[in-house]
Short mmCIF file of C-alpha atoms in Angstrom, two decimals:
data_model
loop_
_atom_site.label_atom_id
_atom_site.label_comp_id
_atom_site.label_asym_id
_atom_site.label_seq_id
_atom_site.Cartn_x
_atom_site.Cartn_y
_atom_site.Cartn_z
CA UNK A 1 45.61 30.24 -38.23
CA UNK A 2 42.19 28.15 -37.50
CA UNK A 3 41.19 26.07 -40.17
CA UNK A 4 37.89 26.44 -41.99
CA UNK A 5 35.09 24.59 -41.05
CA UNK A 6 33.81 22.15 -43.82
CA UNK A 7 30.89 23.78 -45.33
CA UNK A 8 27.48 21.60 -44.60
CA UNK A 9 26.44 19.78 -47.85
CA UNK A 10 22.82 21.04 -48.95
CA UNK A 11 19.96 18.63 -49.27
CA UNK A 12 17.88 16.69 -50.21
CA UNK A 13 19.15 13.22 -49.75
CA UNK A 14 17.16 11.83 -52.65
CA UNK A 15 18.52 13.17 -55.49
CA UNK A 16 20.36 10.69 -57.10
CA UNK A 17 18.07 7.43 -55.78
CA UNK A 18 14.19 8.21 -55.11
CA UNK A 19 13.52 8.08 -51.09
CA UNK A 20 11.63 4.66 -51.81
CA UNK A 21 15.21 3.23 -52.48
CA UNK A 22 16.66 4.61 -49.65
CA UNK A 23 14.22 3.60 -47.25
CA UNK A 24 14.86 0.10 -48.41
CA UNK A 25 18.45 0.53 -48.19
CA UNK A 26 17.86 1.76 -44.29
CA UNK A 27 15.58 -1.55 -43.75
CA UNK A 28 18.03 -3.92 -45.26
CA UNK A 29 20.94 -2.78 -43.40
CA UNK A 30 19.17 -2.66 -40.22
CA UNK A 31 18.35 -5.91 -41.26
CA UNK A 32 21.95 -7.14 -41.72
CA UNK A 33 23.33 -5.46 -38.78
CA UNK A 34 20.57 -7.26 -36.45
CA UNK A 35 20.94 -10.65 -37.90
CA UNK A 36 25.19 -10.44 -38.03
CA UNK A 37 24.65 -9.35 -34.00
CA UNK A 38 22.29 -12.34 -33.25
CA UNK A 39 24.53 -14.48 -35.15
CA UNK A 40 27.21 -14.00 -32.19
CA UNK A 41 24.99 -15.23 -29.77
CA UNK A 42 25.03 -18.58 -30.89
CA UNK A 43 28.50 -19.90 -30.05
CA UNK A 44 29.21 -21.35 -26.44
CA UNK A 45 32.97 -21.21 -26.41
CA UNK A 46 32.92 -17.99 -24.92
CA UNK A 47 30.48 -18.45 -22.12
CA UNK A 48 33.11 -19.31 -19.31
CA UNK A 49 35.21 -15.99 -19.65
CA UNK A 50 31.75 -13.87 -19.63
CA UNK A 51 29.34 -13.05 -16.76
CA UNK A 52 26.16 -15.00 -16.30
CA UNK A 53 24.62 -11.90 -17.64
CA UNK A 54 25.97 -11.31 -20.59
CA UNK A 55 23.57 -13.51 -22.96
CA UNK A 56 20.90 -10.87 -21.17
CA UNK A 57 22.58 -7.93 -22.21
CA UNK A 58 22.98 -9.35 -26.00
CA UNK A 59 19.32 -10.29 -26.29
CA UNK A 60 18.53 -7.08 -24.97
CA UNK A 61 20.70 -5.13 -27.38
CA UNK A 62 19.12 -7.25 -30.08
CA UNK A 63 15.43 -6.50 -28.97
CA UNK A 64 16.56 -2.90 -29.50
CA UNK A 65 17.96 -3.54 -33.01
CA UNK A 66 14.55 -5.57 -33.97
CA UNK A 67 12.65 -2.30 -32.84
CA UNK A 68 15.04 -0.27 -35.32
CA UNK A 69 14.40 -2.65 -38.01
CA UNK A 70 10.45 -2.49 -37.30
CA UNK A 71 10.86 1.47 -37.62
CA UNK A 72 12.58 1.05 -40.79
CA UNK A 73 9.75 -1.24 -41.79
CA UNK A 74 6.94 1.04 -41.31
CA UNK A 75 8.68 3.59 -43.25
CA UNK A 76 9.24 1.99 -46.13
CA UNK A 77 5.75 0.57 -46.18
CA UNK A 78 4.74 4.17 -45.96
CA UNK A 79 7.10 5.09 -48.93
CA UNK A 80 5.55 2.20 -51.05
CA UNK A 81 2.36 4.00 -50.51
CA UNK A 82 1.04 1.68 -47.35
CA UNK A 83 -2.15 2.80 -45.40
CA UNK A 84 -1.98 2.91 -42.01
CA UNK A 85 -4.94 0.49 -41.72
CA UNK A 86 -2.89 -2.20 -43.37
CA UNK A 87 0.24 -1.22 -41.32
CA UNK A 88 -1.95 -1.48 -38.05
CA UNK A 89 -3.01 -5.03 -38.99
CA UNK A 90 0.41 -6.40 -39.63
CA UNK A 91 1.13 -4.90 -36.05
CA UNK A 92 -2.11 -5.98 -34.67
CA UNK A 93 -2.92 -2.74 -32.98
CA UNK A 94 -5.40 -0.10 -34.17
CA UNK A 95 -4.85 2.37 -36.75
CA UNK A 96 -4.66 5.48 -34.43
CA UNK A 97 -2.26 3.81 -32.35
CA UNK A 98 0.34 2.51 -35.28
CA UNK A 99 -0.17 6.24 -36.56
CA UNK A 100 0.76 7.85 -33.06
CA UNK A 101 3.66 5.71 -32.50
CA UNK A 102 5.59 5.85 -35.47
CA UNK A 103 4.76 9.55 -37.00
CA UNK A 104 7.61 11.12 -34.95
CA UNK A 105 9.88 8.42 -37.06
CA UNK A 106 8.37 9.53 -40.19
CA UNK A 107 8.46 13.13 -39.24
CA UNK A 108 12.53 12.51 -38.65
CA UNK A 109 13.30 10.60 -41.54
CA UNK A 110 11.38 13.53 -43.41
CA UNK A 111 13.39 16.04 -42.11
CA UNK A 112 16.51 14.23 -42.67
CA UNK A 113 15.85 13.71 -46.17
CA UNK A 114 15.55 17.30 -46.57
CA UNK A 115 18.37 18.23 -44.66
CA UNK A 116 20.65 15.57 -44.71
CA UNK A 117 24.05 16.89 -43.19
CA UNK A 118 24.78 18.91 -39.67
CA UNK A 119 27.80 19.77 -38.15
CA UNK A 120 29.37 17.69 -35.49
CA UNK A 121 32.19 19.75 -33.97
CA UNK A 122 34.56 20.02 -36.57
CA UNK A 123 33.53 17.39 -38.61
CA UNK A 124 29.99 16.39 -40.85
CA UNK A 125 27.47 13.80 -39.05
CA UNK A 126 24.82 12.37 -41.74
CA UNK A 127 21.64 12.44 -40.15
CA UNK A 128 20.16 9.80 -42.42
CA UNK A 129 20.04 6.13 -41.40
CA UNK A 130 22.71 3.94 -41.68
CA UNK A 131 23.11 2.82 -45.47
CA UNK A 132 21.89 5.71 -47.23
CA UNK A 133 24.75 8.09 -47.39
CA UNK A 134 26.38 5.86 -50.44
CA UNK A 135 23.45 4.15 -51.91
CA UNK A 136 25.18 2.20 -54.51
CA UNK A 137 28.24 1.00 -52.34
CA UNK A 138 25.62 0.18 -49.97
CA UNK A 139 24.04 -2.27 -52.10
CA UNK A 140 26.93 -3.71 -53.50
CA UNK A 141 27.80 -4.65 -50.06
CA UNK A 142 24.43 -6.11 -49.28
CA UNK A 143 24.70 -8.12 -52.58
CA UNK A 144 27.58 -9.69 -51.11
CA UNK A 145 26.27 -10.22 -47.72
CA UNK A 146 23.35 -12.16 -49.43
CA UNK A 147 25.50 -14.19 -51.33
CA UNK A 148 27.50 -15.36 -48.17
CA UNK A 149 24.96 -15.80 -46.03
CA UNK A 150 21.46 -16.85 -47.74
CA UNK A 151 21.57 -20.52 -48.21
CA UNK A 152 20.78 -21.89 -51.41
CA UNK A 153 17.49 -23.26 -51.01
CA UNK A 154 16.52 -19.84 -49.31
CA UNK A 155 13.08 -18.58 -51.07
CA UNK A 156 14.48 -15.12 -51.70
CA UNK A 157 18.24 -16.85 -53.22
CA UNK A 158 16.18 -19.42 -55.14
CA UNK A 159 13.66 -16.73 -57.05
CA UNK A 160 17.18 -14.76 -57.66
CA UNK A 161 18.67 -17.56 -59.37
CA UNK A 162 15.63 -18.42 -61.07
CA UNK A 163 15.72 -14.89 -62.54
CA UNK A 164 19.44 -14.50 -63.18
CA UNK A 165 19.77 -12.03 -60.19
CA UNK A 166 21.51 -13.81 -57.52
CA UNK A 167 24.47 -11.80 -57.62
CA UNK A 168 22.24 -8.71 -57.44
CA UNK A 169 19.61 -9.85 -54.62
CA UNK A 170 19.51 -6.55 -53.26
CA UNK A 171 20.34 -3.83 -55.84
CA UNK A 172 18.57 -5.68 -58.89
CA UNK A 173 14.98 -4.38 -57.68
CA UNK A 174 15.79 -1.11 -56.33
CA UNK A 175 13.57 1.36 -57.71
CA UNK A 176 15.33 4.22 -59.91
CA UNK A 177 14.36 7.81 -60.24
CA UNK A 178 11.44 8.61 -62.60
CA UNK A 179 10.09 12.08 -63.74
CA UNK A 180 7.61 11.75 -61.48
CA UNK A 181 9.37 10.86 -58.56
CA UNK A 182 12.04 14.04 -59.81
CA UNK A 183 9.39 16.10 -59.78
CA UNK A 184 7.98 14.97 -56.53
CA UNK A 185 11.62 15.90 -54.63
CA UNK A 186 12.13 18.90 -56.42
CA UNK A 187 8.80 20.00 -55.15
CA UNK A 188 9.26 18.79 -51.45
CA UNK A 189 12.85 20.87 -51.54
CA UNK A 190 10.76 23.79 -52.67
CA UNK A 191 8.42 23.48 -50.15
CA UNK A 192 11.07 23.00 -47.47
CA UNK A 193 13.19 25.94 -48.69
CA UNK A 194 10.41 28.23 -48.53
CA UNK A 195 9.23 27.10 -45.21
CA UNK A 196 12.92 28.08 -44.34
CA UNK A 197 12.50 31.28 -45.46
CA UNK A 198 15.88 33.47 -44.53
CA UNK A 199 17.38 30.69 -42.82
CA UNK A 200 17.90 29.29 -46.03
CA UNK A 201 21.55 28.89 -47.31
CA UNK A 202 22.80 30.16 -50.33
CA UNK A 203 24.27 26.63 -51.15
CA UNK A 204 20.81 25.32 -50.22
CA UNK A 205 19.25 27.53 -52.84
CA UNK A 206 22.30 27.04 -55.59
CA UNK A 207 21.68 23.31 -55.34
CA UNK A 208 18.01 23.29 -55.69
CA UNK A 209 18.29 25.96 -58.99
CA UNK A 210 20.72 24.00 -60.78
CA UNK A 211 18.75 20.70 -59.99
CA UNK A 212 15.53 22.28 -61.43
CA UNK A 213 17.28 23.67 -64.48
CA UNK A 214 18.71 20.14 -65.37
CA UNK A 215 15.15 18.19 -64.49
CA UNK A 216 13.36 21.18 -66.61
CA UNK A 217 16.19 20.66 -69.62
CA UNK A 218 15.76 17.01 -69.19
CA UNK A 219 11.86 16.73 -69.54
CA UNK A 220 12.27 19.28 -72.51
CA UNK A 221 14.39 17.11 -74.48
CA UNK A 222 12.03 14.09 -73.61
CA UNK A 223 8.94 16.00 -74.88
CA UNK A 224 10.91 16.89 -78.04
#
């Protein structure tokens, strides 16, 4: 008998954490991965066991990882309300060039927010960037990473220590859902489902209706 394939979980991805927080976790994760990879290139003890071009290969891979950091930084800037003119100035390019260069990545991010999971053979695969599928766990891991890798005199750690946040250098300032962000997320989902039309699955509709009822009840309770 053929085993039943697991159902694809409905979106959106930003039900428990606002999209701005998810974008920041994706950026922090990309920074950590690049930093960890770069650290492996510092020692010389293995040089004689490899080829002469190994460091070139490693440096090229590091550049590629840095490009991903940059993409995540642009997406996070947009999630914070950053204008293309300001982003272009930071990149030292024209606004139109910045928009053209990163629009595809932002559209991919938006699409993944609406439909965060897909089937990969017999398994489910996340369409969201690394670090966003389990936000609380990611934030806790990044908190520990910062404690282990940032020196005591590092500016961020120094400020966190003064604010009593040294153990939570990532999680402490992640944005939380507000009624405004909840409504915005629900509205985006409604538009997405309407655009999908008959392709919308029953699970997607049920998840949307359930979330809408919970949000409306919560808002009504706050008013009363």
